[in-house]
CSV table of N, CA and C in Angstrom, one decimal:
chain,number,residue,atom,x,y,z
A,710,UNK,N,-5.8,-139.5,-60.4
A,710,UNK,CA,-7.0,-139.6,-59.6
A,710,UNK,C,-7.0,-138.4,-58.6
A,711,UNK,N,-7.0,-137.1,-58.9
A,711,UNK,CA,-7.6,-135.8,-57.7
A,711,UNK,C,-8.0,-136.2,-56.5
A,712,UNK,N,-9.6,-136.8,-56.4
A,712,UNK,CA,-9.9,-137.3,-55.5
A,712,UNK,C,-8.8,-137.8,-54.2
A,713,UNK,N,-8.4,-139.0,-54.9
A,713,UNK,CA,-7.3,-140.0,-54.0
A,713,UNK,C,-5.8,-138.8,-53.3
A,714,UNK,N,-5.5,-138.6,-55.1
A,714,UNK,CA,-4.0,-137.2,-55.0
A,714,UNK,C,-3.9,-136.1,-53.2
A,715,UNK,N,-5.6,-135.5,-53.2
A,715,UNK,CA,-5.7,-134.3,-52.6
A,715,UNK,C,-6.3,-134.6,-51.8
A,716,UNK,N,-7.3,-135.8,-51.6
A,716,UNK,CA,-8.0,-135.9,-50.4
A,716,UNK,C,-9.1,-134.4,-50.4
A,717,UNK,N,-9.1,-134.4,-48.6
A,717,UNK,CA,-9.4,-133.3,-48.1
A,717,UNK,C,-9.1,-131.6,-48.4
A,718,UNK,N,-7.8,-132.3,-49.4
A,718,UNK,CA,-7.3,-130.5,-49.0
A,718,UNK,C,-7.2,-130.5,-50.7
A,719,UNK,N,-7.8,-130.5,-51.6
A,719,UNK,CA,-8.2,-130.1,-53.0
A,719,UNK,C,-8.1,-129.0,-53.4
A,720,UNK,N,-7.1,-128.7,-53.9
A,720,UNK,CA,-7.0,-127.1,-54.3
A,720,UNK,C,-8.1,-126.4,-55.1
A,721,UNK,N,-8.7,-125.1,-55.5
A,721,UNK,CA,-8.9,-124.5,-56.1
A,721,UNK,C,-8.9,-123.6,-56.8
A,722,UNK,N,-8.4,-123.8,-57.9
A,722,UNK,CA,-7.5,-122.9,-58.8
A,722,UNK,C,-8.5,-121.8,-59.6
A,723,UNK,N,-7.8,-120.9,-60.2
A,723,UNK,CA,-8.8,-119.6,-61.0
A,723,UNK,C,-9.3,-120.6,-62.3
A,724,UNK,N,-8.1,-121.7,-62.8
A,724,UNK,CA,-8.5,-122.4,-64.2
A,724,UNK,C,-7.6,-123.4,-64.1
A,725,UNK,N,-8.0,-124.7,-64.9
A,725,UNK,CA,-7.7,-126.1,-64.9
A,725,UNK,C,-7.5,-126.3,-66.4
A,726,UNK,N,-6.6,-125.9,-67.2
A,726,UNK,CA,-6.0,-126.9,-68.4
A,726,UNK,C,-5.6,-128.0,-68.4
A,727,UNK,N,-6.3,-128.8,-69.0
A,727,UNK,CA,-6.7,-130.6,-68.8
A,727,UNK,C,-6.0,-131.0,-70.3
A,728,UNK,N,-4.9,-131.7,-69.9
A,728,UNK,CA,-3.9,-132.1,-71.2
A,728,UNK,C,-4.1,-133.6,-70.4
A,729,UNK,N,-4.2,-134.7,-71.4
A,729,UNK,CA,-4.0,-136.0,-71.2
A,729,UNK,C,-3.1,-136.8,-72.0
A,730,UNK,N,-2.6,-137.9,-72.1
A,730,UNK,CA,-1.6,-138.6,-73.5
A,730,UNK,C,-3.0,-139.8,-73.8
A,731,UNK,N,-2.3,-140.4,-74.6
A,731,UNK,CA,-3.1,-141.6,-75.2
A,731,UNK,C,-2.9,-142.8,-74.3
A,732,UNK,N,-2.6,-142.2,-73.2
A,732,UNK,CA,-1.7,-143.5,-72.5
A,732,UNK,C,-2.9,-144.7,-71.7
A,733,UNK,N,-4.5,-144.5,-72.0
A,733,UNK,CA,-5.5,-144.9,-72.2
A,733,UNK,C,-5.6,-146.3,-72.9
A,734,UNK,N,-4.4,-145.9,-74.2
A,734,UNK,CA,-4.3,-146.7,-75.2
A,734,UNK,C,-5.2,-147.6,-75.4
A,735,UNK,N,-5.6,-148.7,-76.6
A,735,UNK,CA,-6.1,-149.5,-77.4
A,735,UNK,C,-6.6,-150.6,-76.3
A,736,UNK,N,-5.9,-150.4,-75.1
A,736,UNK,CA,-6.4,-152.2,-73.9
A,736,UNK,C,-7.6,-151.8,-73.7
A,737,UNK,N,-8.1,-150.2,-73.3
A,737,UNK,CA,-9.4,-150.1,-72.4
A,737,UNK,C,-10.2,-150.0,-73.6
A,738,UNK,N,-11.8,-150.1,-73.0
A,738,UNK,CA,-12.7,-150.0,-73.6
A,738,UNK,C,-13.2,-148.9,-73.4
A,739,UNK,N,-14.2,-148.6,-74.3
A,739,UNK,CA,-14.8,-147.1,-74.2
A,739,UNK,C,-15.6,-146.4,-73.0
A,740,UNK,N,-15.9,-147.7,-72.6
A,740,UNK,CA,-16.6,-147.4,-70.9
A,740,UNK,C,-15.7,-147.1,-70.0
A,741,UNK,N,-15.0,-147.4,-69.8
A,741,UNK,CA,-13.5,-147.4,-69.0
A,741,UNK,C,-12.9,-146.5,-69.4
A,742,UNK,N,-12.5,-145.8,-70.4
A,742,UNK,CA,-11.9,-144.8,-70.4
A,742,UNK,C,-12.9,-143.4,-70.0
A,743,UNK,N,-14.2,-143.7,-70.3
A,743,UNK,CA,-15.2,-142.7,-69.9
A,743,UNK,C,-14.9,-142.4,-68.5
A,744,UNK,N,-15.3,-143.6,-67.7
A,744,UNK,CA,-15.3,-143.7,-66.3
A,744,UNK,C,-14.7,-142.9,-66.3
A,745,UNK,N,-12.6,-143.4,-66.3
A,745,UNK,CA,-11.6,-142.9,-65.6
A,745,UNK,C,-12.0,-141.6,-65.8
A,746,UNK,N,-12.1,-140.8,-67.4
A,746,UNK,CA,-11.8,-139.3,-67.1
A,746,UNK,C,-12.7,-138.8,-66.8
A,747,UNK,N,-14.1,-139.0,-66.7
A,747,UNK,CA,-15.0,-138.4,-65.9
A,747,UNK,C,-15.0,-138.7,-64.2
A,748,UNK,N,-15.0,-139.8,-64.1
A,748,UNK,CA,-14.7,-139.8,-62.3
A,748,UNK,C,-13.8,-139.5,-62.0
A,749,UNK,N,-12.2,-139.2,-62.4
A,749,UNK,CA,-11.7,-139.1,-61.6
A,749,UNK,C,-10.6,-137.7,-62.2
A,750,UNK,N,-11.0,-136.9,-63.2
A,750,UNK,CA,-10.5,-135.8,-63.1
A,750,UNK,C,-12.0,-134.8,-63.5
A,751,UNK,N,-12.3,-135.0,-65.0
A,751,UNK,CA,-13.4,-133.8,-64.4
A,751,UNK,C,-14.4,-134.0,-63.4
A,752,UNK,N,-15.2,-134.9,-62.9
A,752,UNK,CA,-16.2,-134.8,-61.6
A,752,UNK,C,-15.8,-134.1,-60.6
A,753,UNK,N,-14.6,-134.7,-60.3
A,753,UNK,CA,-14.1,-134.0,-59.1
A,753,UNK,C,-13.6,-132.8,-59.2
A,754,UNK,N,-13.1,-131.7,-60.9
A,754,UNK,CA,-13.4,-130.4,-60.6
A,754,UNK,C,-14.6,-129.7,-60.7
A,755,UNK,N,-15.1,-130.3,-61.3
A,755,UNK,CA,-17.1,-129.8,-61.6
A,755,UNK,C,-17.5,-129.9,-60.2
A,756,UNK,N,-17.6,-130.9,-59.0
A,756,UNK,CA,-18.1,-130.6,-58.0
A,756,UNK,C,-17.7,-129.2,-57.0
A,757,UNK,N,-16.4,-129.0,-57.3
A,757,UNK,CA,-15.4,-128.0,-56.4
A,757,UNK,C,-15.7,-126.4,-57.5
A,758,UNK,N,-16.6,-126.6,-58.3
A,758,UNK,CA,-16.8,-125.6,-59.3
A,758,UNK,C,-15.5,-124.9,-59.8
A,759,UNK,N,-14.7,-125.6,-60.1
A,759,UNK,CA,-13.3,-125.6,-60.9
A,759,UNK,C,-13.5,-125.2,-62.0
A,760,UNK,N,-13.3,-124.0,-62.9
A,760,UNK,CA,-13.2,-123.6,-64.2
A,760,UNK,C,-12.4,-124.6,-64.7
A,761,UNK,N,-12.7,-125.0,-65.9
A,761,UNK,CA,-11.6,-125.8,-67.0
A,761,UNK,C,-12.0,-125.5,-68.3
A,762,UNK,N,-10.8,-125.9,-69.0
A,762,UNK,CA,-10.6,-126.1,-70.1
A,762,UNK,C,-9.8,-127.4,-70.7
A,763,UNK,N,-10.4,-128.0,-71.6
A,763,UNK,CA,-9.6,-129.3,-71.9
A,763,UNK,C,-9.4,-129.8,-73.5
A,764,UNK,N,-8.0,-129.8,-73.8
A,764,UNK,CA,-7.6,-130.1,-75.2
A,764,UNK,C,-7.6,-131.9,-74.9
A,765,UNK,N,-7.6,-132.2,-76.8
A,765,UNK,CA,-7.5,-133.7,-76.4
A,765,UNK,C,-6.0,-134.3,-76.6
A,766,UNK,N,-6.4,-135.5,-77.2
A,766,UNK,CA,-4.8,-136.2,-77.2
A,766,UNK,C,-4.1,-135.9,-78.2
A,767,UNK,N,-2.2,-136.2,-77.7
A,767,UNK,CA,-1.4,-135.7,-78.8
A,767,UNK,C,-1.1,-137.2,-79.2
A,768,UNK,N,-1.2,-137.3,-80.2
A,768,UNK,CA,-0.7,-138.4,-81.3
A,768,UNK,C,-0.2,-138.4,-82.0
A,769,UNK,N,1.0,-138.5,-82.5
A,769,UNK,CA,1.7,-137.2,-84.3
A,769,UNK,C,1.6,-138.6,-84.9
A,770,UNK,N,0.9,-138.1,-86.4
A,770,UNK,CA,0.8,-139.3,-87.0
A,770,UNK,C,1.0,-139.2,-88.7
A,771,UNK,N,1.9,-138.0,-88.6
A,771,UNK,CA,2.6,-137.9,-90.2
A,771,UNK,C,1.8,-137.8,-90.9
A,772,UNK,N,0.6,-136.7,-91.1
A,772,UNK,CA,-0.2,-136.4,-92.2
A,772,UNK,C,-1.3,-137.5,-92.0
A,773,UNK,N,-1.3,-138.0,-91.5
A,773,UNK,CA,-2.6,-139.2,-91.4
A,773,UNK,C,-3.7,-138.8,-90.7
A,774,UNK,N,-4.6,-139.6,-90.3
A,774,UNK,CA,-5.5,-139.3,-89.5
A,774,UNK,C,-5.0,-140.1,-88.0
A,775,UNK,N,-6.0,-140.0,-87.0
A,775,UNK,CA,-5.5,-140.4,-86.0
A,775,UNK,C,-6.1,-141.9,-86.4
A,776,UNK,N,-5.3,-142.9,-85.3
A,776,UNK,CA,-6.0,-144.3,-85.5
A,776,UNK,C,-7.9,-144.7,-84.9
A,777,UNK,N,-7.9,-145.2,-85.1
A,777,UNK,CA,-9.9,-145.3,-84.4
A,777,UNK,C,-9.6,-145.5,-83.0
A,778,UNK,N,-8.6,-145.9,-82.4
A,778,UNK,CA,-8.6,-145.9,-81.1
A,778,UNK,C,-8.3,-144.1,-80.6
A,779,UNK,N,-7.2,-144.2,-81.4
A,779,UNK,CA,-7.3,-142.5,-80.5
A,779,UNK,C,-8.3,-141.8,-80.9
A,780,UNK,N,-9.0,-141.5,-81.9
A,780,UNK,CA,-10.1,-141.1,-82.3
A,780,UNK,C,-11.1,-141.2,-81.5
A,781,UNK,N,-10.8,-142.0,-80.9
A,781,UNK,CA,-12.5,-142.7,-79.9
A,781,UNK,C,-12.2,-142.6,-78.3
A,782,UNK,N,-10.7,-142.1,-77.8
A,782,UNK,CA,-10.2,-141.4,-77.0
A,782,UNK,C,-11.1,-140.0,-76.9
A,783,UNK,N,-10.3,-139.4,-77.8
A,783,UNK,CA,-10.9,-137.8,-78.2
A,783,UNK,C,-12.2,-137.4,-78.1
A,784,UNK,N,-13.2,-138.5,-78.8
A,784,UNK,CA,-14.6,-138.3,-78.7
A,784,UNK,C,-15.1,-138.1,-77.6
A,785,UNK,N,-14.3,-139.6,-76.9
A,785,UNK,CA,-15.3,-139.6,-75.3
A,785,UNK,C,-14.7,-138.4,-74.3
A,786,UNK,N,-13.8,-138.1,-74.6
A,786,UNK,CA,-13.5,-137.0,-73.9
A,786,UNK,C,-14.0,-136.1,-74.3
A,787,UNK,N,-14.5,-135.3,-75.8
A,787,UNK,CA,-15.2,-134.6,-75.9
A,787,UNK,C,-17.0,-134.7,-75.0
A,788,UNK,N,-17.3,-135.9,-75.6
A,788,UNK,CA,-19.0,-136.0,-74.7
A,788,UNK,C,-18.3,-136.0,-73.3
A,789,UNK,N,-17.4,-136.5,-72.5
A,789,UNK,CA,-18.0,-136.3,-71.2
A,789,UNK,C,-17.9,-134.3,-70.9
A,790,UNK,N,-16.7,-134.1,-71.7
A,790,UNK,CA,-16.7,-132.3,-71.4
A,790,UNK,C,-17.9,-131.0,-71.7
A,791,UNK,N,-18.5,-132.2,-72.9
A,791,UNK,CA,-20.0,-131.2,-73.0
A,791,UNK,C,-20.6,-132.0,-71.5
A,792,UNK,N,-21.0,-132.8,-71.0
A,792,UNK,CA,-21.9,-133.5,-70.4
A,792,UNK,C,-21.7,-132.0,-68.7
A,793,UNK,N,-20.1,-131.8,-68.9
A,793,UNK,CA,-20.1,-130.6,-67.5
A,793,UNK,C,-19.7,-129.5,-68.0
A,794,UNK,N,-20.6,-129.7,-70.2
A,794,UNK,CA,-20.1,-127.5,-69.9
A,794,UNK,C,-18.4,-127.5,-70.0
A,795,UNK,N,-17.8,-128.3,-70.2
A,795,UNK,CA,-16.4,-128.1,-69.9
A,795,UNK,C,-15.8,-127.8,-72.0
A,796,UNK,N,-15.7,-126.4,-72.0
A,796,UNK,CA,-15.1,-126.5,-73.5
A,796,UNK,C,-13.4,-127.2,-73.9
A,797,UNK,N,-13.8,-128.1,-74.8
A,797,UNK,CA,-12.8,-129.1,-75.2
A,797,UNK,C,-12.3,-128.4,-76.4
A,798,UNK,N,-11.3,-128.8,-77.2
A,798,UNK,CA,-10.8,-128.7,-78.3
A,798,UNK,C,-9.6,-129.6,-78.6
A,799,UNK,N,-9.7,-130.6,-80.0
A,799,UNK,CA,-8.8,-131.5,-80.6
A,799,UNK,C,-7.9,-130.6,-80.9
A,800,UNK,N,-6.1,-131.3,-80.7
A,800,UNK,CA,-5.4,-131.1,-81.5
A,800,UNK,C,-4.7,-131.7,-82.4
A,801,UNK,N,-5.7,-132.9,-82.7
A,801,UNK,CA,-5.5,-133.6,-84.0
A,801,UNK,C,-4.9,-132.8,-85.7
A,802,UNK,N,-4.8,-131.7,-85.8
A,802,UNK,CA,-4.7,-131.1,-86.8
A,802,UNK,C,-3.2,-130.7,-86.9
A,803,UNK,N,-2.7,-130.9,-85.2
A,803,UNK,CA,-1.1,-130.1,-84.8
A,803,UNK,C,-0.4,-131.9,-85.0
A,804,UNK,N,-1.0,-132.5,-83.9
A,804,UNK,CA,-0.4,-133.8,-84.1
A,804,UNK,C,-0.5,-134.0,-85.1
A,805,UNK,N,-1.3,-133.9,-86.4
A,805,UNK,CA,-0.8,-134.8,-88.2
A,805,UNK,C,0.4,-134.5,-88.3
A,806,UNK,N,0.4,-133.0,-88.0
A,806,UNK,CA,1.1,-131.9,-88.9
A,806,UNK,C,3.0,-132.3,-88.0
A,807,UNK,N,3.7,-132.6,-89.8
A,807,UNK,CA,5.1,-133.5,-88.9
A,807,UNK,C,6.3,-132.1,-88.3
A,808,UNK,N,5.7,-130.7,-89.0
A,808,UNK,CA,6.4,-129.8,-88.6
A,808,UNK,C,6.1,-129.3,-86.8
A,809,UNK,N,5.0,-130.1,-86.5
A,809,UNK,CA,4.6,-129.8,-84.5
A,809,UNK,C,5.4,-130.9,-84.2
A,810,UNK,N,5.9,-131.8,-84.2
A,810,UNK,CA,6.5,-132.7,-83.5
A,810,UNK,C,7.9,-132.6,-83.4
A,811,UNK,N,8.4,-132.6,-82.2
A,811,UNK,CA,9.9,-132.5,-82.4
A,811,UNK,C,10.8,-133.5,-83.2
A,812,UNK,N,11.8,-132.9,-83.6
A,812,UNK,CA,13.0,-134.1,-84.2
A,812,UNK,C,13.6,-134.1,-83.0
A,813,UNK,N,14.7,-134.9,-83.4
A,813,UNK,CA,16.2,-135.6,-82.5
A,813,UNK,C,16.1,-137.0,-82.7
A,814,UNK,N,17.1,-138.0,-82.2
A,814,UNK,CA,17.6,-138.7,-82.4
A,814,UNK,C,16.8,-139.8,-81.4
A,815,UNK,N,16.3,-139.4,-80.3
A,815,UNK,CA,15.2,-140.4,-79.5
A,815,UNK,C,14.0,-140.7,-79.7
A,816,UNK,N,13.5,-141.2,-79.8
A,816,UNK,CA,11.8,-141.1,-79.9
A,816,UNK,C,10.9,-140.9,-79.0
A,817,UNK,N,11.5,-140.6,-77.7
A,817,UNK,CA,10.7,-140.1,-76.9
A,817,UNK,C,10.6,-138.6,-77.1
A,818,UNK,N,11.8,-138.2,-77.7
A,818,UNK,CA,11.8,-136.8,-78.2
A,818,UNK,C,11.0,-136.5,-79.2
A,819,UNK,N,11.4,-137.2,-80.2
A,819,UNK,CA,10.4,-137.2,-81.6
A,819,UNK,C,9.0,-137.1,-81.3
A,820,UNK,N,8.0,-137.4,-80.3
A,820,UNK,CA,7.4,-137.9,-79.8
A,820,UNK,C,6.6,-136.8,-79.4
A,821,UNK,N,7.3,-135.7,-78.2
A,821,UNK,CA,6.2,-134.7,-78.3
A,821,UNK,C,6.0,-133.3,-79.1
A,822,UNK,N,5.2,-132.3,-78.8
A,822,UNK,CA,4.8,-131.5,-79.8
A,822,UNK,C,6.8,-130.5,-79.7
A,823,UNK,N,6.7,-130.3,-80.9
A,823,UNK,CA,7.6,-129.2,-80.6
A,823,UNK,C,7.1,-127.6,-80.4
A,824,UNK,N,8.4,-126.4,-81.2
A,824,UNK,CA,7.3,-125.0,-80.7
A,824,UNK,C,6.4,-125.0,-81.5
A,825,UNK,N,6.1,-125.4,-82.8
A,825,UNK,CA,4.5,-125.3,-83.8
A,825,UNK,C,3.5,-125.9,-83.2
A,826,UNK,N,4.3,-127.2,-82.7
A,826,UNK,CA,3.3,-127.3,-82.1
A,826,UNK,C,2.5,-127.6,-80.2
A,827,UNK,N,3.4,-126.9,-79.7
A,827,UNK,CA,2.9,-126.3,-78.5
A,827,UNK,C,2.3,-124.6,-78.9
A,828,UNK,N,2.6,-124.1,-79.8
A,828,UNK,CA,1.8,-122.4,-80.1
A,828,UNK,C,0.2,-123.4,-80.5
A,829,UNK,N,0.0,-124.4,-81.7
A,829,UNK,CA,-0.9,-124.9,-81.4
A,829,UNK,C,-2.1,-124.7,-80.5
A,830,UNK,N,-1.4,-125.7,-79.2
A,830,UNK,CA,-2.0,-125.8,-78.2
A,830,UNK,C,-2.5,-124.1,-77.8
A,831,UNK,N,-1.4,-124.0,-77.7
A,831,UNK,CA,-2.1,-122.8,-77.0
A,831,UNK,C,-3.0,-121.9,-77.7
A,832,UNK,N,-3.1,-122.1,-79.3
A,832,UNK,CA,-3.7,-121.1,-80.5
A,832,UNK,C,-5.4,-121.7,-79.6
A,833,UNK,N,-5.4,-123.2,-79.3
A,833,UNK,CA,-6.8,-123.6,-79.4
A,833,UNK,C,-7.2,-123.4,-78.1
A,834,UNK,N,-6.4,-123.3,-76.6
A,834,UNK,CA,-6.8,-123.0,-75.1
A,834,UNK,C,-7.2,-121.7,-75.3
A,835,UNK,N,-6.4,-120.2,-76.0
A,835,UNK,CA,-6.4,-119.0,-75.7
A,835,UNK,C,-7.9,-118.5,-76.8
A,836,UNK,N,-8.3,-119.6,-77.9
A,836,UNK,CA,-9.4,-119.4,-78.5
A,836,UNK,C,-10.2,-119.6,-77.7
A,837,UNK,N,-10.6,-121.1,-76.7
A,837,UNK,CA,-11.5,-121.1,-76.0
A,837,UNK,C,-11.8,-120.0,-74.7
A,838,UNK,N,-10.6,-119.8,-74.4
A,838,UNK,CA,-10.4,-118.8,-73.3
A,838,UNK,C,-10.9,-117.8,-74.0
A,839,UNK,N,-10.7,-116.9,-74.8
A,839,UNK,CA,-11.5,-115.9,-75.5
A,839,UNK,C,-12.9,-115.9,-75.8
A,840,UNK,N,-13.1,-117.1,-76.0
A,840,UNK,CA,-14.7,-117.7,-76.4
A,840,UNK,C,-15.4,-117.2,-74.8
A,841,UNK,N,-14.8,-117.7,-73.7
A,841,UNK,CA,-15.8,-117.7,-72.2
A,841,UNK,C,-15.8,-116.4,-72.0
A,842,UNK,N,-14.6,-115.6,-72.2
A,842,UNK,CA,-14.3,-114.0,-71.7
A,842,UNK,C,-15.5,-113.5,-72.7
A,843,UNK,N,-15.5,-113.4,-73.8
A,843,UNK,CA,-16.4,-112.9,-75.2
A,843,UNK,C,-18.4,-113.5,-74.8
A,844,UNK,N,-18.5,-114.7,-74.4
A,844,UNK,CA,-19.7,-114.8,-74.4
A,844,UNK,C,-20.0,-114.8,-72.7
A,845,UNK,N,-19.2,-114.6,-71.6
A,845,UNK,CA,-19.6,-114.9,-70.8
A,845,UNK,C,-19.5,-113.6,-69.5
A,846,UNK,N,-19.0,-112.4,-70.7
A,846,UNK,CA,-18.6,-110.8,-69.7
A,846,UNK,C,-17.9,-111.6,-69.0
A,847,UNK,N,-16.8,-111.9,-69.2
A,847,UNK,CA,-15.9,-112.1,-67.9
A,847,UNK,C,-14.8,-111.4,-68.4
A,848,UNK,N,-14.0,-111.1,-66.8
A,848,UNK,CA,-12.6,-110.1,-66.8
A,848,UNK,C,-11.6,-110.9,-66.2
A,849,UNK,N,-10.4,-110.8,-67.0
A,849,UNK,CA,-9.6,-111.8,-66.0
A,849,UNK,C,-9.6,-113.2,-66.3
A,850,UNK,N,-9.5,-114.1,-65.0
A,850,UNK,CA,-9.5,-115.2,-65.2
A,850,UNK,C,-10.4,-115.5,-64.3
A,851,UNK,N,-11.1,-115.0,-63.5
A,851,UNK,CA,-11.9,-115.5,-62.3
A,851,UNK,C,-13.3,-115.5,-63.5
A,852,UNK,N,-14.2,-117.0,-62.9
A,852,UNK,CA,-15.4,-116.2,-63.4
A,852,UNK,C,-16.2,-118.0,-62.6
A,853,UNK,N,-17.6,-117.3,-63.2
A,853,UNK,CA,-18.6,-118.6,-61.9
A,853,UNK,C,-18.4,-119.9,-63.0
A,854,UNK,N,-18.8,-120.7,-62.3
A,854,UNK,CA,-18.8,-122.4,-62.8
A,854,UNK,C,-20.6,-122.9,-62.9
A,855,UNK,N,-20.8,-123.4,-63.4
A,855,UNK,CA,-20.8,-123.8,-64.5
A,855,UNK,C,-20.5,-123.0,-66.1
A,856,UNK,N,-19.6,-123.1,-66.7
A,856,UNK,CA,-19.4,-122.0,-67.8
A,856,UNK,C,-19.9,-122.9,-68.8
A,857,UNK,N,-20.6,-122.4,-69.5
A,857,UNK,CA,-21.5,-122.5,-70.3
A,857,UNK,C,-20.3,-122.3,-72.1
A,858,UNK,N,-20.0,-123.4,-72.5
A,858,UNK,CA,-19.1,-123.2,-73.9
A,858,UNK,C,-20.2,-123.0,-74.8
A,859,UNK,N,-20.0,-121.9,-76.0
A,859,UNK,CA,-21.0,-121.8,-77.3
A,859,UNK,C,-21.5,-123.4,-77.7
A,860,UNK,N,-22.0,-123.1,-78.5
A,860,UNK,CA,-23.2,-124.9,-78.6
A,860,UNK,C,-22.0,-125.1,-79.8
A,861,UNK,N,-21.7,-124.6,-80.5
A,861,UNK,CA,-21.0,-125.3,-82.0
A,861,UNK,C,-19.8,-125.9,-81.2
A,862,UNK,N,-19.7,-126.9,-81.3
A,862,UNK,CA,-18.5,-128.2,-81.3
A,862,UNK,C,-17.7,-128.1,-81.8
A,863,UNK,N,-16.6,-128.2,-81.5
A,863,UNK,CA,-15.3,-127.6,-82.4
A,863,UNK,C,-14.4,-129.3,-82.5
């Protein structure tokens, strides 16, 4: 919760990479998960005109697809990120894939992306980041808010 975290003294940064877990999980409902990630991380950088960019959830799921619950995670995080202009991108494709996920002997290890797939992540941030630089003449990393992501949904 930003808001509560920073109070008064709210930083503002040149850019906001918005990584979340599934930790939302299967209890909340779709309204409630909306809520939380719109009120209480992007609203409050959309108001401070906080550049972002936001991937969705990691779930490694061995070639499968994701379950309907995470799937319906991802979505609403996609609508609320169009709703502020904020370009999103799934890495559902890294999480299937069992060569992004770390091995070892723990499962908390197993658990997150390894290096395939953290390059991943970053293959789909430094795409969107190219997307704003490319459609938006921007130099750098500074640039004005509301940023405007291409209309095609990725």
């Amino acid at each position: 919760n930003l808001p509560e975290l920073f109070g008064e003294k709210m930083p503002k940064p040149d850019l906001v990479i918005i990584q979340t877990g599934e930790h939302e999980g299967p209890d909340k409902s779709a309204a409630e998960i909306e809520t939380l990630y719109e009120k209480k991380i992007i609203r409050p950088l959309a108001e401070l005109q906080v550049p972002m960019l936001a991937v969705g959830v990691w779930y490694p799921t061995d070639n499968q697809p994701y379950p309907d619950w995470v799937k319906q995670i991802d979505d609403i995080y996609r609508k609320v990120c169009r709703k502020y202009h904020v370009p999103f991108a799934s890495v559902e494709a890294y999480a299937k894939n069992p060569e992004c996920r770390n091995s070892g002997s723990h499962p908390a290890v197993k658990w997150h992306p390894s290096d395939a797939g953290m390059a991943g992540y970053a293959a789909e941030i430094l795409t969107m980041f190219r997307h704003l630089k490319r459609d938006h003449g921007l130099s750098g990393a500074v640039f004005r808010f509301p940023v405007r992501f291409p209309s095609k949904s990725r």
